[in-house]
Coordinates of C-alpha atoms in Angstrom, one line a residue:
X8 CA 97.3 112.9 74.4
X9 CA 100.2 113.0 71.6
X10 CA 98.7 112.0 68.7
X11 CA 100.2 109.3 66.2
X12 CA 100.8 107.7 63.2
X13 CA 100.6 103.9 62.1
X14 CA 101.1 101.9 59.3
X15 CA 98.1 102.8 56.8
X16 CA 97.4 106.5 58.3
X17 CA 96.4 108.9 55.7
X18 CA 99.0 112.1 55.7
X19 CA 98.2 115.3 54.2
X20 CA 101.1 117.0 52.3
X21 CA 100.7 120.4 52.5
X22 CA 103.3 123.7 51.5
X23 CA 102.9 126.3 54.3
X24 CA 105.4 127.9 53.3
X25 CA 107.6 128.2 50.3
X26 CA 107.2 126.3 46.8
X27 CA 108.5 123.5 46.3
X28 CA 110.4 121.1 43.6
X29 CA 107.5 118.7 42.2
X30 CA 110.2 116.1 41.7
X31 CA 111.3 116.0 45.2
X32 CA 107.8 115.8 46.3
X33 CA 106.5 112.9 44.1
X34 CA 109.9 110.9 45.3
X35 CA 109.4 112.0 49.1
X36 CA 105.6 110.5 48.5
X37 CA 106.6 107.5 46.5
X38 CA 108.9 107.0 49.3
X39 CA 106.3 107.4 52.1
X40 CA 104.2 104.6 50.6
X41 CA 106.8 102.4 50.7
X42 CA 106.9 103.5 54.3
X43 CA 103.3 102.4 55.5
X44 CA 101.1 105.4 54.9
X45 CA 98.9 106.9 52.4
X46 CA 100.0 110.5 51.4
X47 CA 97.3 112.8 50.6
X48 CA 98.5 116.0 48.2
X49 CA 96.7 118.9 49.2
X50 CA 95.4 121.3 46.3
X51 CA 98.2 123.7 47.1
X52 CA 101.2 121.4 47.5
X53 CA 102.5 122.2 44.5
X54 CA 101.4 125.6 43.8
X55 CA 104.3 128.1 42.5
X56 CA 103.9 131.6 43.2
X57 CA 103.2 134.6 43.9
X58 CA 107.1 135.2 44.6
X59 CA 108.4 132.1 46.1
X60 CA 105.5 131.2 47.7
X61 CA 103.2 127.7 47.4
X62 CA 100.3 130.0 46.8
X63 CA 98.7 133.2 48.7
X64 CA 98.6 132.8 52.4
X65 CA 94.9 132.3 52.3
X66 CA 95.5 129.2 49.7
X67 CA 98.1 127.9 52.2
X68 CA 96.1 128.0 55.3
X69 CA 92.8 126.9 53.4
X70 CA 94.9 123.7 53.4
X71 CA 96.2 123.3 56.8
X72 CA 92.6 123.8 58.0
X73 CA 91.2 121.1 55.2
X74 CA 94.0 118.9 56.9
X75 CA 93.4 119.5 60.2
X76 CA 88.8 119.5 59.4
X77 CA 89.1 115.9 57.6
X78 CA 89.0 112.9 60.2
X79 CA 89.8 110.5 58.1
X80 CA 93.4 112.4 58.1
X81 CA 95.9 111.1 61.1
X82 CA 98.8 113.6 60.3
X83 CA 99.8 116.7 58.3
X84 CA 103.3 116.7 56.8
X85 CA 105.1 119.6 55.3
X86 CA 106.9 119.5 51.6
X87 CA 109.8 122.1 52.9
X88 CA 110.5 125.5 54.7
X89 CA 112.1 128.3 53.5
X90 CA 109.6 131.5 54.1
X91 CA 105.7 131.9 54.2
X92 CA 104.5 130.0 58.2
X93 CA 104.1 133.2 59.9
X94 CA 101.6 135.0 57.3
X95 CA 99.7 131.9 58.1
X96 CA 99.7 132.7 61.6
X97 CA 96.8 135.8 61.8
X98 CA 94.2 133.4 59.5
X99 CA 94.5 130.3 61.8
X100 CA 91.1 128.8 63.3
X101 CA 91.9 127.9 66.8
X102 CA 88.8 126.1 67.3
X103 CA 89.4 124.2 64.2
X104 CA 92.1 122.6 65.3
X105 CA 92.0 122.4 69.0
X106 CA 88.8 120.1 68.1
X107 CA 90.6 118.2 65.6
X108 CA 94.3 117.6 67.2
X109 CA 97.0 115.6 65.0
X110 CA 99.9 115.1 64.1
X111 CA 102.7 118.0 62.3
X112 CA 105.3 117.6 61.1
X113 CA 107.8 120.2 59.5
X114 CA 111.2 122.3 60.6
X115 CA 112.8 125.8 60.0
X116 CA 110.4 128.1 58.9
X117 CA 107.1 126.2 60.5
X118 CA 108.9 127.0 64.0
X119 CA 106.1 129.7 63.7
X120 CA 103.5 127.1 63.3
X121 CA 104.7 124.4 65.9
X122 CA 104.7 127.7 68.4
X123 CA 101.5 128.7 67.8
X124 CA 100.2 125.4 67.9
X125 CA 101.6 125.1 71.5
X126 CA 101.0 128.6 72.6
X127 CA 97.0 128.2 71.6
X128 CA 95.9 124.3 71.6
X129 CA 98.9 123.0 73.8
X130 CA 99.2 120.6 70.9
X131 CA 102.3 118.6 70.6
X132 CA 104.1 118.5 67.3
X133 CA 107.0 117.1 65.8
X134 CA 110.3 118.7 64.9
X135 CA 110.7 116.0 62.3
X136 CA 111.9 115.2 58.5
X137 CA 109.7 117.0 55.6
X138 CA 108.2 115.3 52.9
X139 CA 110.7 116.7 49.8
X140 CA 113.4 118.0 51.5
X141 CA 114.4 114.8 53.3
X142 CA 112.0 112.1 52.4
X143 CA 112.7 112.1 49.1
X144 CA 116.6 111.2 49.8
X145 CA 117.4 107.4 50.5
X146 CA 119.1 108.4 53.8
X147 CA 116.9 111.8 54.7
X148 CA 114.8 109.8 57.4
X149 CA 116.8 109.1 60.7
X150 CA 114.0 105.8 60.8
X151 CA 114.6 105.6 64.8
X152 CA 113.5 108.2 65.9
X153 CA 111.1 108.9 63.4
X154 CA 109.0 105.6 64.6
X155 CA 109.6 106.0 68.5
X156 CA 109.0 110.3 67.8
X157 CA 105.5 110.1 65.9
X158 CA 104.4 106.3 66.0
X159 CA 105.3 105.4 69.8
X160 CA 106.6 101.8 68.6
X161 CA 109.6 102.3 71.5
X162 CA 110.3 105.2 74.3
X163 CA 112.2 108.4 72.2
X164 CA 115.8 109.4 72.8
X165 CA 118.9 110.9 71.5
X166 CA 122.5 110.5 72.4
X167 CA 126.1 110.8 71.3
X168 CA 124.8 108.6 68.9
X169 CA 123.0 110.9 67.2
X170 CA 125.5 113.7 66.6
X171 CA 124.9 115.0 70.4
X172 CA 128.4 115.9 72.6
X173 CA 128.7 118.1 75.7
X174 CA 129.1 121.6 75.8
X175 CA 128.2 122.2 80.0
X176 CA 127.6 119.1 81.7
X177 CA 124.7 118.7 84.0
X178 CA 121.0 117.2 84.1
X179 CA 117.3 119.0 84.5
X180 CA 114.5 118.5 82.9
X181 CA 111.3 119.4 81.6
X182 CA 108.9 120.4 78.2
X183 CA 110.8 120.4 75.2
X184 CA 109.8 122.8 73.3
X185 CA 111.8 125.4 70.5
X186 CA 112.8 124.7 67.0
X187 CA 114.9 127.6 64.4
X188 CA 116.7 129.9 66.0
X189 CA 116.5 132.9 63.8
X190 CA 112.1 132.3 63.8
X191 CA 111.8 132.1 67.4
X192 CA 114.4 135.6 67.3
X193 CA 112.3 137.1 65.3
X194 CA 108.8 136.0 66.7
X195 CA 109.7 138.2 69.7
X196 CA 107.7 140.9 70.4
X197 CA 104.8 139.8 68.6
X198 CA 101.9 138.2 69.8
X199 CA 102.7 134.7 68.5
X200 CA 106.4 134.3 70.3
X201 CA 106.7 130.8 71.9
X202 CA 105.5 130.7 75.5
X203 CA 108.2 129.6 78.1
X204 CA 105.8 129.0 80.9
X205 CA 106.9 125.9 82.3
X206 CA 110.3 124.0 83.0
X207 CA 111.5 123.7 79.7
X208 CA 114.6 121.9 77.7
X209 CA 115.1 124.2 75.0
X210 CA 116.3 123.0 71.3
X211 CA 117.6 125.5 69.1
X212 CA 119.4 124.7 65.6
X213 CA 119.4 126.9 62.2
X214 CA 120.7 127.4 58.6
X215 CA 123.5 129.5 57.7
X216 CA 123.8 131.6 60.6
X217 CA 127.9 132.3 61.7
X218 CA 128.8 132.2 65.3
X219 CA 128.8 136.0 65.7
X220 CA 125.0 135.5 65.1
X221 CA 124.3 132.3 67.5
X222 CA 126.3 134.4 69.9
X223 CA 123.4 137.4 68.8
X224 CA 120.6 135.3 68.8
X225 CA 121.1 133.6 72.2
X226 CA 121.7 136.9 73.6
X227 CA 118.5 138.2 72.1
X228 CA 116.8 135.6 73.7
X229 CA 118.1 136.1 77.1
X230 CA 117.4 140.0 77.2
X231 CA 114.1 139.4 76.3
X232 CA 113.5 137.5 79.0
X233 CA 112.8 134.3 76.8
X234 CA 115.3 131.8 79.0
X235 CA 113.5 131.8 82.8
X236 CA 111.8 129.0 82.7
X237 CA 114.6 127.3 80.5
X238 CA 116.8 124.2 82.7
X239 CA 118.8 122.9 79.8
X240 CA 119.6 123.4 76.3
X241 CA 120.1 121.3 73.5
X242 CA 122.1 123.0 70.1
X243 CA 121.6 121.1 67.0
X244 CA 124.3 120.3 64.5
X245 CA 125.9 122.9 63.2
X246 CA 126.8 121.7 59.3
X247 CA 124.8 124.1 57.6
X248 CA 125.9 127.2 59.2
X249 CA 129.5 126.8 59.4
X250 CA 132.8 124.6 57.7
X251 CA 134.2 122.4 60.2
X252 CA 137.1 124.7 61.1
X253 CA 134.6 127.0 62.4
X254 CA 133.6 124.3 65.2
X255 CA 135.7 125.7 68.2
X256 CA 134.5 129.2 67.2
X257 CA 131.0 128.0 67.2
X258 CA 131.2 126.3 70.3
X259 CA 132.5 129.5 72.0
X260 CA 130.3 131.9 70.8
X261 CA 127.4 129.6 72.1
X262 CA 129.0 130.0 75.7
X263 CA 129.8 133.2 75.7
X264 CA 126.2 134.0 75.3
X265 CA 125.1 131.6 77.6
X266 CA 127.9 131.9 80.3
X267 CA 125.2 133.4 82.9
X268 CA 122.6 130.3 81.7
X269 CA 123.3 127.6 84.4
X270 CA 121.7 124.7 83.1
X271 CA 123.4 121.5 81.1
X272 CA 124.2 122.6 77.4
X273 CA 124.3 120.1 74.4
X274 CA 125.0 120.7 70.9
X275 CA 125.4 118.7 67.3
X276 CA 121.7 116.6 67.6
X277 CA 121.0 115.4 64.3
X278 CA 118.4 117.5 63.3
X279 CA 116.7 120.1 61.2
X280 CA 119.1 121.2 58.7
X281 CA 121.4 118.2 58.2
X282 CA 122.3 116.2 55.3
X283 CA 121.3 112.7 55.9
X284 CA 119.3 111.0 59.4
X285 CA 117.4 113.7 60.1
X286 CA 116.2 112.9 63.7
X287 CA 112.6 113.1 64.5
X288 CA 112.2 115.6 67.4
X289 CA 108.7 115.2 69.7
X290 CA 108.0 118.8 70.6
X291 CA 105.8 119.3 74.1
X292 CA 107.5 116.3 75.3
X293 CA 108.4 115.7 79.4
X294 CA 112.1 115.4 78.5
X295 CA 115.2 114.3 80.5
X296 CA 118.3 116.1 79.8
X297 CA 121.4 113.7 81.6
X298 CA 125.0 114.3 79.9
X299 CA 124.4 113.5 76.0
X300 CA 121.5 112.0 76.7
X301 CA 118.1 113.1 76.0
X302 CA 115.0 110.7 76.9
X303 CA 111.0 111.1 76.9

């Protein structure tokens, strides 16, 4: 079962990964109260240091696993990305939390954590806003798919509506599963790369990497053998990697890489690394991939 969120659950804010701006915290909190539920700052939230991280990685995951132990905690929400998830990754306690499942929340950088999550406790986990990189903005939250994603108040989807247009058109379906680009890349060859077992709609989106690099990065993926399983994929928008006159490039980079990959290809869902409406994705989800549609 997917777990949830309601109006009144108690969220721990933790900082998996890099430090983070106590200013944009306390609005992205303030704002989550308004929201319906009761934030919970974790010891190391707002550490600074050493380097740029919140804290040492045992500080870090002494958190997670305090999130994940207390009961009276429904989700676990994560302040911002940047670099620190996969040091995290050798000190997890997969007992810990396969016995206490709930919700997680964070993007970029915790791709490492959402994989792991999936690869040992099958848990799902949400590809979703973070708590001072978009909460603290008036228009950070996408409120849509944020409610139907991790409360369950309607069936999730995205469309055109949501930034999504057609690169290859087509239908499949099947788990959706993936996250940052670059993290997943790099996760290869270790023993925490994300586990393609199953039919799978992969989503991919990153920051600030050029089309030669998508084109790279997909390629990667494929040699290593990383796309079998995959029936469709879904790019996200591309805003924070390129200017807009780089679009058509972008876009044919992408199929270059992926002109043996036969399955339906999306790109521009709002998500991850966008400005404003960042759209709540439910990772481990039964997905249905049908032109720029993507449904639960």
């Amino acid at each position: 079962m997917t777990p949830r969120l309601r109006r009144g659950s108690r969220v721990a804010v933790v900082s998996p990964a890099s430090h983070a701006k106590r200013e944009l915290v306390e609005a992205g909190v303030d704002r989550l109260r308004v929201f319906g539920y009761e934030p919970v700052l974790m010891p190391h939230a707002l550490s600074r240091g050493p380097l740029y991280y919140a804290g040492t990685a045992a500080e870090r995951v002494v958190d997670l696993h305090a999130a994940f132990a207390d009961d009276t905690i429904d989700g676990i929400l994560c302040t911002r990305g940047g670099w620190g998830s996969a040091e995290l990754l050798p000190l997890l306690d997969r007992d810990l939390i396969c016995l206490h499942p709930k919700v997680f929340v964070g993007y970029s950088d915790h791709t490492s954590l959402h994989a792991w999550f999936w690869n040992e406790c099958a848990l799902p986990t949400f590809y979703a806003p973070m708590v001072a990189a978009d909460w603290s903005k008036p228009d950070g939250v996408d409120e849509r798919t944020w409610r139907s994603a991790l409360q369950g108040d309607d069936s999730w989807s995205v469309s055109k509506t949501d930034g999504v247009s057609i690169l290859r058109e087509g239908w499949a379906e099947g788990r959706l599963l993936g996250g940052c680009l670059s993290i997943l890349c790099e996760a290869l060859g270790t023993p925490w790369a994300l586990k393609i077992e199953e039919p799978t709609i992969l989503f991919l989106e990153d920051i600030g990497t050029k089309p030669y690099k998508w084109d790279r990065f997909l390629q990667h993926l494929i040699f290593a053998g990383a796309l079998k399983n995959v029936r469709g994929i879904v790019l996200g928008d591309m805003s924070a990697n390129i200017e807009p006159n780089e679009m058509a490039l972008m876009e044919a980079a992408c199929l270059h890489a992926l002109r043996n990959f036969d399955g339906p290809i999306t790109i521009g869902l709002n998500c991850g690394h966008v400005q404003r409406r960042n759209c709540s994705v439910p990772l481990g989800a039964w997905v249905t991939m049908n032109g720029t549609e993507l449904t639960v």
